[in-house]
Amino acid sequence: MQTQKMKEKLNHYIDAGFPIIYINTFEEMKADGIIAEVSKSVDRGVIEWDAANGRRDWSINNKGLVKCQCNLSIDEDDSLVNMLRIINDEEELSQKILVIKDAQSFFDDPRITSIIKDIGHKILSGLEATIFIVTPILSIPPELEKFTTVIEIGYLIDEEISEVISNFINEYELQQVAQNLFDEMVVAFKGLTEYEIKNILALAYSNDGSFTKSDLKLIHEQKQQVIKKSGILEMIQLNESLDDIGGLDNLKNWLKKKATVFNNLKKAMEFGVDMPKGVLIAGVPGCGKSLNAKAAAKLFDVPLLRLDMGRLLGKYVGESEANMRKAISLAEAISPCVLWIDEIEKAFAGIGESGGGAEVTTRLFGNFLTWMQEKSSATFVVATANDILKLPPELLRKGRFDEIFYVGLPNDEERKKIFEIHITKRRKLDFVKINITELIQKTKGYSGSDIEGVVKDSIEAVFATGKSELTTSDLLEAIKNTHSLSEIMKQELEKMSKDYENRKFKNASF
Ligand code: ATP
């Protein structure tokens, strides 16, 4: 959310007498700045408590925000519970904003939740005060839920990122950065907080005292770290392209068509093309579904973010939904990007069943569907699934994904391409002497991953025996020692392919 919009919203909440506003953020300093401005515009004093300093009262003068330690001497009790007891008084709280930080560590203390609840009641009965809980962890105790409104300090928009970079350059009196490098830096910083951006800028600057093209790599590396630490999304390195995928031409052509839109978004939107939503790729394990997610991001020339659905689930009320919101807003902040949801059927297993866990999953699923339906950002979702029959039918309805593809075992022509890709990647010069036709005949029912395994094993065996080149017989030997996927799960695969045919999903191959 833009800072200005956020201030307006908070003003509105305070005027409307909302008792507790829960600001979910890592950026305490930014939250301080916003609260300081809001307190000025609604003309209220601010009392803050945090674990390190105890109570501090705010004053805002021409130097900015000043926090003054209260009259307590060092041996007095400056615990949260004591401060709340002292302050829980209509006169003391009237026309005040009470800011509580580090609160999540104290929510297990019933005395604290009880006093906050009591203040909440007073505010609802007309006391002109507001409690702000500022914390990076969303954990609302159930007894405070009905008093609480959650606000997230969202990611910076492009103009705000530009301002952070410009301010940094001016503050350190650095050489101005060429416009195209500046623009690339703005894109690279998307999805990071102001604090994180400043840290990375400081790191880049400390290397050689200026910003150069080489710093983009550093920004990307640091950003990968930051996103990983969020615990929900991971930024995946892009090594594979469409040329690394044997077969699946139907799917690849479809992705190429989408790429013409994605690579010319502005023009396409002006022309009246709809924003691409995404694709669901389902089918046989080890046959290139993940490979396509990676190749799509490379083709679209955008970052690839993997969403770990298992890690969305949290133990506090609303935490899972908040994690989902966080993941989606981070992906939208980074967009244009590809958001890859691997094994989506596992994330949404148990939908519609009763019980705590299933209810959370059902709510998460509802949030996800609504987002997919209404999504207008350039966040292209690639969802991959092994077993589509485990997916709730609502997900398969029109309007969620642009298309659903079924990936089956590779046919003769596709196996030929897959052998070629994996052999030339490792032993380019040997490839011309290989009798591919023989390999194809012997590998009916092999998955792409089985074929890759055969190539790797045979090359390793050749090396171990000290021979200098890979031959057809080495590969045939490895094939003999391999149990193909269709050998291992014959019945499941037959059933799967019948199910997909009945449902008339598009075949990724032709
Ligand atoms: P899973 O459902 O088990 O995650 P998947 O369908 O996502 O499987 P991938 O991870 O894409 O499978 O493929 C596994 C490996 O097998 C890849 O790293 C790739 O090397 C190889 N492979 C699979 N299919 C192909 C293909 N069509 N062309 C080239 N290589 C392939």
Coordinates of C-alpha atoms and ligand atoms in Angstrom, one line a residue:
M1 CA 0.0 0.0 0.0
Q2 CA 1.3 3.4 -0.8
T3 CA 2.3 5.4 2.3
Q4 CA -0.1 8.2 1.6
K5 CA -3.0 5.9 1.1
M6 CA -2.1 4.1 4.3
K7 CA -2.0 7.4 6.3
E8 CA -5.5 8.3 5.0
K9 CA -6.8 4.9 5.9
L10 CA -5.4 5.1 9.5
N11 CA -6.9 8.6 9.9
H12 CA -10.2 7.2 8.9
Y13 CA -9.9 4.2 11.3
I14 CA -9.0 6.5 14.2
D15 CA -11.9 8.8 13.4
A16 CA -14.2 5.9 13.2
G17 CA -13.1 4.7 16.7
F18 CA -11.4 1.4 15.7
P19 CA -9.9 0.1 19.0
I20 CA -6.8 -1.9 17.9
I21 CA -4.9 -1.5 14.7
Y22 CA -2.4 -4.2 14.1
I23 CA 0.4 -3.0 11.9
N24 CA 2.1 -6.1 10.4
T25 CA 5.6 -5.0 9.3
F26 CA 9.3 -5.5 9.6
E27 CA 9.8 -1.8 9.2
E28 CA 9.3 -0.3 12.6
M29 CA 10.9 2.9 11.6
K30 CA 8.6 3.4 8.7
A31 CA 5.7 2.5 11.0
D32 CA 6.9 5.2 13.5
G33 CA 7.0 7.8 10.7
I34 CA 3.5 7.0 9.6
I35 CA 2.1 7.0 13.1
A36 CA 3.8 10.2 13.9
E37 CA 2.2 11.9 10.9
V38 CA -1.2 10.4 11.7
S39 CA -1.0 11.5 15.3
K40 CA -0.2 15.0 14.2
S41 CA -3.2 15.1 11.8
V42 CA -5.7 13.8 14.4
D43 CA -4.0 15.8 17.2
R44 CA -3.3 13.0 19.6
G45 CA -0.3 12.3 21.9
V46 CA 1.6 9.0 21.5
I47 CA 2.7 6.6 24.2
E48 CA 5.0 3.8 23.1
W49 CA 6.1 0.6 24.8
D50 CA 8.7 -1.8 23.6
A51 CA 10.7 -4.5 25.3
A52 CA 14.0 -2.7 25.2
N53 CA 13.0 0.7 26.4
G54 CA 9.7 0.3 28.3
R55 CA 7.4 3.3 28.1
R56 CA 8.4 6.3 26.0
D57 CA 6.3 9.3 25.2
W58 CA 6.6 10.9 21.8
S59 CA 6.9 14.5 20.9
I60 CA 7.3 15.8 17.5
N61 CA 9.3 19.0 17.0
N62 CA 11.1 20.6 14.1
K63 CA 13.9 18.0 14.4
G64 CA 11.3 15.3 13.8
L65 CA 10.2 12.5 16.2
V66 CA 11.7 12.5 19.7
K67 CA 11.0 9.7 22.1
C68 CA 11.4 10.6 25.7
Q69 CA 11.9 8.0 28.4
C70 CA 9.3 8.3 31.1
N71 CA 9.9 9.3 34.6
L72 CA 10.6 5.8 35.7
S73 CA 13.9 5.2 37.5
I74 CA 15.9 2.2 36.4
D75 CA 14.7 -0.1 39.3
E76 CA 11.1 0.6 38.7
D77 CA 8.9 -1.9 36.9
D78 CA 8.7 -1.0 33.3
S79 CA 7.1 -4.2 32.1
L80 CA 4.2 -4.1 29.7
V81 CA 1.7 -5.4 32.2
N82 CA 2.7 -2.6 34.7
M83 CA 2.5 0.1 32.0
L84 CA -0.9 -1.1 30.9
R85 CA -2.2 -1.2 34.5
I86 CA -1.0 2.4 35.1
I87 CA -2.4 3.6 31.8
N88 CA -5.7 1.9 31.8
D89 CA -7.5 4.9 32.9
E90 CA -9.9 7.0 30.9
E91 CA -8.2 10.3 31.7
E92 CA -4.7 9.0 31.0
L93 CA -5.7 7.5 27.7
S94 CA -8.1 10.1 26.4
Q95 CA -6.8 11.6 23.0
K96 CA -3.9 9.2 23.0
I97 CA -2.4 6.7 20.6
L98 CA -0.9 3.7 22.5
V99 CA 1.8 2.0 20.4
I100 CA 2.9 -1.5 21.6
K101 CA 5.8 -3.2 20.0
D102 CA 7.3 -6.7 20.6
A103 CA 3.8 -7.6 21.8
Q104 CA 3.8 -11.1 20.3
S105 CA 6.2 -12.2 23.0
F106 CA 3.8 -11.2 25.7
F107 CA 0.5 -12.4 24.3
D108 CA 0.7 -15.6 26.3
D109 CA 0.2 -13.5 29.5
P110 CA -3.5 -13.4 30.2
R111 CA -3.1 -10.2 32.3
I112 CA -1.9 -8.4 29.2
T113 CA -4.6 -9.6 26.8
S114 CA -7.2 -8.9 29.4
I115 CA -6.1 -5.2 30.0
I116 CA -5.9 -4.6 26.2
K117 CA -9.3 -6.1 25.9
D118 CA -10.6 -3.8 28.6
I119 CA -9.1 -0.8 26.9
G120 CA -10.7 -2.0 23.7
H121 CA -14.1 -2.1 25.4
K122 CA -13.6 1.5 26.7
I123 CA -12.7 2.7 23.1
L124 CA -15.8 1.0 21.7
S125 CA -17.8 2.8 24.4
G126 CA -16.5 6.2 23.3
L127 CA -13.0 6.7 24.8
E128 CA -11.0 8.6 22.2
A129 CA -7.9 6.5 22.0
T130 CA -6.4 3.9 19.7
I131 CA -4.0 1.1 20.3
F132 CA -1.4 0.3 17.6
I133 CA 0.3 -3.0 17.8
V134 CA 3.4 -3.0 15.6
T135 CA 5.0 -6.3 14.9
P136 CA 6.5 -8.4 12.1
I137 CA 4.7 -11.5 13.3
L138 CA 0.9 -11.7 12.8
S139 CA -0.4 -13.5 15.9
I140 CA -3.6 -12.0 17.2
P141 CA -4.8 -13.6 20.4
P142 CA -8.4 -14.9 19.9
E143 CA -9.8 -12.7 22.7
L144 CA -8.6 -9.5 20.9
E145 CA -9.7 -10.6 17.4
K146 CA -13.0 -8.7 17.3
F147 CA -11.3 -5.5 18.4
T148 CA -8.5 -5.7 15.9
T149 CA -8.0 -4.5 12.3
V150 CA -4.9 -5.7 10.5
I151 CA -2.9 -3.4 8.2
E152 CA 0.2 -4.4 6.4
I153 CA 2.8 -1.9 5.4
G154 CA 3.0 -3.1 1.8
Y155 CA 5.9 -3.1 -0.6
L156 CA 7.2 0.1 -2.2
I157 CA 5.9 1.1 -5.6
D158 CA 8.3 2.1 -8.3
E159 CA 8.2 5.8 -7.5
E160 CA 9.0 5.1 -3.8
I161 CA 11.9 2.9 -4.7
S162 CA 13.3 5.6 -7.0
E163 CA 13.0 8.1 -4.1
V164 CA 14.9 5.8 -1.7
I165 CA 17.7 5.3 -4.3
S166 CA 17.8 9.1 -5.1
N167 CA 17.9 10.0 -1.4
F168 CA 20.7 7.6 -0.8
I169 CA 22.7 9.0 -3.7
N170 CA 22.2 12.6 -2.5
E171 CA 22.9 11.8 1.2
Y172 CA 26.2 10.2 0.4
E173 CA 27.0 12.7 -2.4
L174 CA 27.5 10.0 -4.9
Q175 CA 27.9 10.3 -8.6
Q176 CA 24.5 10.3 -10.4
V177 CA 23.6 6.9 -11.9
A178 CA 22.8 6.6 -15.7
Q179 CA 19.1 6.5 -16.3
N180 CA 18.9 2.9 -17.7
L181 CA 21.0 1.5 -14.8
F182 CA 18.8 3.5 -12.4
D183 CA 15.6 2.0 -14.0
E184 CA 17.1 -1.5 -13.8
M185 CA 17.9 -1.0 -10.1
V186 CA 14.3 0.1 -9.4
V187 CA 13.1 -3.2 -11.0
A188 CA 15.6 -5.3 -9.2
F189 CA 14.6 -3.7 -5.8
K190 CA 10.9 -4.5 -6.3
G191 CA 9.5 -6.5 -3.5
L192 CA 12.0 -5.3 -0.9
T193 CA 11.3 -3.0 2.1
E194 CA 12.9 0.4 2.4
Y195 CA 15.2 -0.9 5.1
E196 CA 16.4 -3.8 2.9
I197 CA 16.9 -1.6 0.0
K198 CA 19.0 0.8 2.0
N199 CA 21.1 -2.1 3.4
I200 CA 21.8 -3.4 -0.1
L201 CA 22.6 0.1 -1.4
A202 CA 25.1 0.5 1.4
L203 CA 26.7 -2.9 0.6
A204 CA 26.9 -2.1 -3.1
Y205 CA 28.3 1.4 -2.4
S206 CA 30.9 0.1 0.1
N207 CA 32.4 -2.2 -2.6
D208 CA 33.7 0.6 -4.8
G209 CA 32.1 3.8 -3.8
S210 CA 29.7 4.0 -6.7
F211 CA 26.8 2.2 -8.4
T212 CA 27.7 0.3 -11.6
K213 CA 26.1 -2.5 -13.7
S214 CA 28.0 -5.1 -11.6
D215 CA 25.9 -4.1 -8.6
L216 CA 22.8 -5.5 -10.2
K217 CA 24.1 -9.0 -9.7
L218 CA 24.7 -8.1 -6.0
I219 CA 21.2 -6.7 -5.7
H220 CA 19.8 -10.0 -7.2
E221 CA 21.8 -12.2 -4.9
Q222 CA 20.8 -10.2 -1.8
K223 CA 17.2 -10.1 -3.0
Q224 CA 17.2 -13.9 -3.3
Q225 CA 18.4 -14.1 0.3
V226 CA 15.8 -11.7 1.6
I227 CA 13.0 -13.5 -0.3
K228 CA 14.2 -16.9 1.0
K229 CA 14.2 -15.5 4.6
S230 CA 10.5 -14.7 4.1
G231 CA 10.1 -18.4 4.4
I232 CA 7.2 -18.7 2.0
L233 CA 8.6 -17.7 -1.4
E234 CA 11.9 -18.7 -3.0
M235 CA 13.5 -17.0 -6.0
I236 CA 14.7 -19.7 -8.3
Q237 CA 17.8 -19.3 -10.5
L238 CA 16.9 -19.6 -14.2
N239 CA 19.1 -22.1 -16.0
E240 CA 16.7 -23.9 -18.3
S241 CA 15.1 -22.7 -21.4
L242 CA 12.5 -24.2 -23.8
D243 CA 15.4 -25.7 -25.8
D244 CA 16.1 -27.9 -22.8
I245 CA 12.7 -29.5 -23.0
G246 CA 12.3 -32.5 -25.4
G247 CA 8.8 -32.6 -27.0
L248 CA 5.7 -31.0 -25.3
D249 CA 5.4 -28.9 -28.4
N250 CA 1.8 -28.0 -27.8
L251 CA 2.6 -26.5 -24.4
K252 CA 5.8 -24.8 -25.6
N253 CA 3.9 -23.1 -28.5
W254 CA 1.2 -22.0 -26.1
L255 CA 3.9 -20.5 -23.8
K256 CA 5.5 -18.7 -26.7
K257 CA 2.2 -17.1 -27.6
K258 CA 1.8 -15.9 -24.0
A259 CA 5.4 -14.6 -24.1
T260 CA 4.5 -12.3 -27.0
V261 CA 1.9 -10.7 -24.6
F262 CA 4.1 -10.8 -21.5
N263 CA 7.1 -9.3 -23.3
N264 CA 4.9 -6.4 -24.6
L265 CA 2.5 -6.0 -21.8
K266 CA 1.7 -2.3 -22.2
K267 CA 1.1 -2.6 -25.9
A268 CA -1.0 -5.8 -25.5
M269 CA -3.2 -4.2 -22.8
E270 CA -3.7 -1.1 -24.9
F271 CA -4.7 -3.4 -27.8
G272 CA -7.3 -5.0 -25.6
V273 CA -5.6 -8.3 -24.7
D274 CA -6.4 -9.7 -21.3
M275 CA -3.7 -10.0 -18.7
P276 CA -2.4 -13.6 -18.8
K277 CA -3.4 -15.5 -15.6
G278 CA -1.5 -18.7 -15.7
V279 CA -1.4 -22.3 -16.6
L280 CA -2.0 -25.6 -14.7
I281 CA 0.3 -28.4 -15.9
A282 CA -0.6 -31.8 -14.6
G283 CA 0.4 -35.3 -15.2
V284 CA 3.0 -38.0 -15.0
P285 CA 6.0 -37.4 -12.6
G286 CA 9.4 -36.7 -14.1
C287 CA 8.1 -35.6 -17.5
G288 CA 8.9 -31.9 -17.6
K289 CA 6.3 -30.0 -15.6
S290 CA 8.8 -28.2 -13.3
L291 CA 11.1 -27.7 -16.3
N292 CA 8.3 -25.8 -18.1
A293 CA 7.7 -23.6 -15.1
K294 CA 11.4 -22.6 -15.2
A295 CA 11.5 -22.3 -18.9
A296 CA 8.4 -20.1 -18.9
A297 CA 10.1 -17.5 -16.6
K298 CA 13.2 -17.5 -18.8
L299 CA 11.0 -17.1 -21.9
F300 CA 9.1 -14.2 -20.3
D301 CA 12.4 -12.8 -19.1
V302 CA 11.0 -12.3 -15.5
P303 CA 11.9 -13.7 -12.1
L304 CA 10.6 -17.1 -11.0
L305 CA 9.2 -17.3 -7.5
R306 CA 8.3 -20.7 -6.0
L307 CA 5.5 -20.7 -3.4
D308 CA 5.9 -23.3 -0.7
M309 CA 2.2 -24.0 0.2
G310 CA 3.2 -26.3 3.1
R311 CA 4.9 -23.4 4.8
L312 CA 1.9 -21.1 4.6
L313 CA 0.1 -22.9 7.4
G314 CA 0.6 -21.1 10.7
K315 CA -0.6 -21.8 14.2
Y316 CA -2.3 -18.5 15.1
V317 CA -5.7 -17.3 14.1
G318 CA -5.6 -15.9 10.7
E319 CA -1.8 -16.6 10.3
S320 CA -2.1 -18.9 7.3
E321 CA -4.3 -16.4 5.5
A322 CA -1.9 -13.6 6.4
N323 CA 1.0 -15.7 5.0
M324 CA -1.0 -16.2 1.8
R325 CA -1.6 -12.5 1.5
K326 CA 2.0 -11.8 2.2
A327 CA 3.2 -14.3 -0.5
I328 CA 0.7 -12.8 -3.0
S329 CA 1.6 -9.2 -2.2
L330 CA 5.3 -10.0 -2.4
A331 CA 4.8 -11.7 -5.8
E332 CA 2.7 -8.8 -7.0
A333 CA 5.3 -6.3 -5.8
I334 CA 8.0 -8.2 -7.8
S335 CA 5.7 -8.6 -10.8
P336 CA 6.1 -9.0 -13.7
C337 CA 7.1 -12.5 -12.6
V338 CA 6.1 -16.2 -12.7
L339 CA 4.7 -17.6 -9.5
W340 CA 5.3 -21.3 -9.5
I341 CA 3.1 -23.4 -7.2
D342 CA 4.6 -26.9 -7.1
E343 CA 2.4 -29.9 -6.3
I344 CA -0.6 -27.7 -5.8
E345 CA -2.8 -30.8 -5.1
K346 CA -0.9 -31.3 -1.8
A347 CA -1.6 -27.8 -0.6
F348 CA -5.3 -28.1 -1.1
A349 CA -5.9 -31.7 0.0
G350 CA -8.7 -32.0 2.5
I351 CA -10.8 -29.1 1.3
G352 CA -14.4 -29.2 2.3
E353 CA -13.7 -31.7 5.2
S354 CA -14.4 -30.7 8.7
G355 CA -11.8 -30.1 11.5
G356 CA -9.5 -27.2 12.2
G357 CA -6.8 -28.0 9.7
A358 CA -9.2 -28.6 6.8
E359 CA -11.1 -25.4 7.6
V360 CA -7.9 -23.3 7.3
T361 CA -7.1 -25.1 4.0
T362 CA -10.6 -24.4 2.7
R363 CA -10.3 -20.7 3.6
L364 CA -6.8 -20.5 2.0
F365 CA -8.2 -22.2 -1.1
G366 CA -11.0 -19.6 -1.2
N367 CA -8.6 -16.8 -0.9
F368 CA -6.4 -18.3 -3.7
L369 CA -9.4 -18.7 -6.0
T370 CA -10.6 -15.2 -5.5
W371 CA -7.2 -13.9 -6.2
M372 CA -6.8 -16.0 -9.4
Q373 CA -10.3 -14.8 -10.5
E374 CA -9.7 -11.1 -9.9
K375 CA -5.9 -10.9 -10.4
S376 CA -4.9 -7.9 -12.6
S377 CA -1.1 -7.9 -11.9
A378 CA 1.4 -9.4 -14.2
T379 CA 1.9 -12.4 -11.9
F380 CA 1.7 -15.4 -14.2
V381 CA 0.9 -18.5 -12.2
V382 CA 2.3 -21.9 -13.2
A383 CA 0.8 -24.5 -11.0
T384 CA 2.1 -28.1 -11.4
A385 CA 0.3 -31.2 -10.1
N386 CA 0.9 -34.9 -10.3
D387 CA -2.6 -35.9 -9.5
I388 CA -5.3 -33.6 -10.8
L389 CA -8.1 -35.8 -9.5
K390 CA -7.2 -34.6 -6.0
L391 CA -7.8 -31.0 -7.0
P392 CA -11.1 -29.4 -6.1
P393 CA -13.2 -29.0 -9.3
E394 CA -13.5 -25.2 -8.7
L395 CA -9.9 -24.8 -9.5
L396 CA -10.4 -26.4 -12.9
R397 CA -13.2 -24.1 -13.9
K398 CA -12.8 -21.5 -16.6
G399 CA -11.6 -18.1 -15.4
R400 CA -9.0 -19.5 -13.0
F401 CA -6.2 -20.6 -15.3
D402 CA -5.9 -19.6 -19.0
E403 CA -5.3 -23.3 -19.8
I404 CA -4.8 -26.7 -18.3
F405 CA -2.4 -29.1 -19.9
Y406 CA -1.8 -32.8 -19.4
V407 CA 1.7 -34.1 -19.6
G408 CA 2.0 -37.8 -20.4
L409 CA 4.9 -40.2 -20.9
P410 CA 7.0 -39.0 -23.9
N411 CA 6.3 -40.6 -27.3
D412 CA 9.0 -41.9 -29.7
E413 CA 9.8 -38.6 -31.2
E414 CA 9.9 -36.9 -27.8
R415 CA 12.2 -39.6 -26.3
K416 CA 14.5 -39.0 -29.2
K417 CA 14.7 -35.3 -28.4
I418 CA 15.2 -35.9 -24.7
F419 CA 18.1 -38.3 -25.4
E420 CA 19.6 -35.8 -27.7
I421 CA 19.3 -33.0 -25.1
H422 CA 20.9 -34.9 -22.3
I423 CA 23.6 -36.6 -24.3
T424 CA 24.7 -33.4 -26.1
K425 CA 24.7 -31.5 -22.8
R426 CA 27.4 -33.9 -21.5
R427 CA 29.1 -35.7 -24.4
K428 CA 28.4 -33.5 -27.5
L429 CA 31.0 -35.2 -29.8
D430 CA 29.8 -38.7 -29.0
F431 CA 26.2 -38.0 -29.9
V432 CA 26.6 -38.4 -33.7
K433 CA 27.7 -42.0 -33.3
I434 CA 24.8 -43.0 -31.2
N435 CA 22.0 -45.2 -32.7
I436 CA 19.1 -43.3 -31.3
T437 CA 16.5 -45.5 -33.0
E438 CA 17.6 -48.5 -31.0
L439 CA 17.4 -46.5 -27.7
I440 CA 13.9 -45.3 -28.6
Q441 CA 12.7 -48.8 -29.1
K442 CA 14.1 -50.0 -25.8
T443 CA 12.7 -47.1 -23.7
K444 CA 8.9 -47.2 -24.3
G445 CA 7.3 -46.2 -21.0
Y446 CA 10.3 -44.2 -19.8
S447 CA 9.8 -40.7 -18.3
G448 CA 12.1 -37.8 -19.2
S449 CA 13.7 -38.2 -15.8
D450 CA 14.3 -41.9 -16.4
I451 CA 16.0 -41.1 -19.7
E452 CA 18.2 -38.4 -18.0
G453 CA 19.1 -41.1 -15.4
V454 CA 20.1 -43.5 -18.1
V455 CA 22.4 -41.0 -19.8
K456 CA 24.0 -39.9 -16.5
D457 CA 24.5 -43.5 -15.3
S458 CA 26.1 -44.7 -18.6
I459 CA 28.5 -41.7 -18.8
E460 CA 29.5 -42.4 -15.2
A461 CA 30.1 -46.1 -16.0
V462 CA 32.2 -45.2 -19.1
F463 CA 34.3 -42.9 -17.0
A464 CA 34.7 -45.4 -14.2
T465 CA 36.0 -48.0 -16.7
G466 CA 38.5 -45.6 -18.2
K467 CA 37.0 -45.6 -21.7
S468 CA 37.2 -42.5 -23.8
E469 CA 33.8 -42.3 -25.4
L470 CA 30.1 -43.0 -24.8
T471 CA 28.6 -45.6 -27.2
T472 CA 25.1 -47.0 -27.9
S473 CA 25.9 -50.2 -26.0
D474 CA 26.8 -48.2 -22.9
L475 CA 23.4 -46.6 -23.0
L476 CA 21.7 -49.9 -23.7
E477 CA 23.4 -51.4 -20.7
A478 CA 22.1 -48.6 -18.5
I479 CA 18.6 -49.1 -19.9
K480 CA 18.8 -52.8 -18.9
N481 CA 19.5 -51.8 -15.4
T482 CA 16.8 -49.2 -15.1
H483 CA 13.2 -49.8 -13.9
S484 CA 11.2 -47.3 -15.8
L485 CA 8.4 -45.3 -14.3
S486 CA 5.7 -47.2 -16.2
E487 CA 7.1 -50.5 -14.9
I488 CA 6.9 -49.2 -11.4
M489 CA 3.5 -47.6 -11.6
K490 CA 1.8 -49.1 -14.6
Q491 CA -1.7 -49.2 -13.4
E492 CA -1.7 -45.7 -11.9
L493 CA -0.4 -44.3 -15.1
E494 CA -3.0 -46.0 -17.3
K495 CA -5.8 -44.8 -15.0
M496 CA -4.3 -41.3 -15.0
S497 CA -4.1 -41.1 -18.8
K498 CA -7.7 -42.3 -19.2
D499 CA -8.9 -39.8 -16.6
Y500 CA -7.2 -36.9 -18.4
E501 CA -8.6 -38.1 -21.8
N502 CA -12.1 -38.2 -20.3
R503 CA -11.8 -34.7 -19.0
K504 CA -10.5 -33.5 -22.3
F505 CA -7.6 -31.5 -21.0
K506 CA -5.2 -30.3 -23.6
N507 CA -2.3 -32.7 -24.3
A508 CA 1.0 -30.9 -23.8
S509 CA 2.6 -33.0 -26.6
F510 CA 0.4 -32.5 -29.7
Ligands
ATP1 P1 7.6 -34.2 -10.6 O1 6.2 -34.2 -10.7 O2 8.2 -35.5 -10.0 O3 8.1 -32.9 -9.9 P2 8.2 -33.0 -13.2 O4 7.2 -33.4 -14.2 O5 8.1 -31.7 -12.6 O6 8.2 -34.1 -12.1 P3 10.8 -32.3 -14.0 O7 11.3 -31.9 -12.7 O8 10.4 -31.2 -14.9 O9 9.6 -33.3 -13.8 O10 11.8 -33.3 -14.7 C1 12.8 -34.0 -13.9 C2 14.1 -34.1 -14.7 O11 13.9 -34.9 -15.8 C3 14.4 -32.7 -15.3 O12 15.4 -32.1 -14.6 C4 14.9 -33.0 -16.7 O13 16.3 -33.1 -16.7 C5 14.3 -34.4 -17.0 N1 13.2 -34.2 -18.0 C6 11.9 -34.5 -17.7 N2 11.2 -34.3 -18.8 C7 12.0 -33.8 -19.8 C8 11.8 -33.4 -21.1 N3 10.6 -33.4 -21.7 N4 12.9 -32.9 -21.8 C9 14.1 -32.9 -21.2 N5 14.4 -33.3 -20.0 C10 13.3 -33.8 -19.2

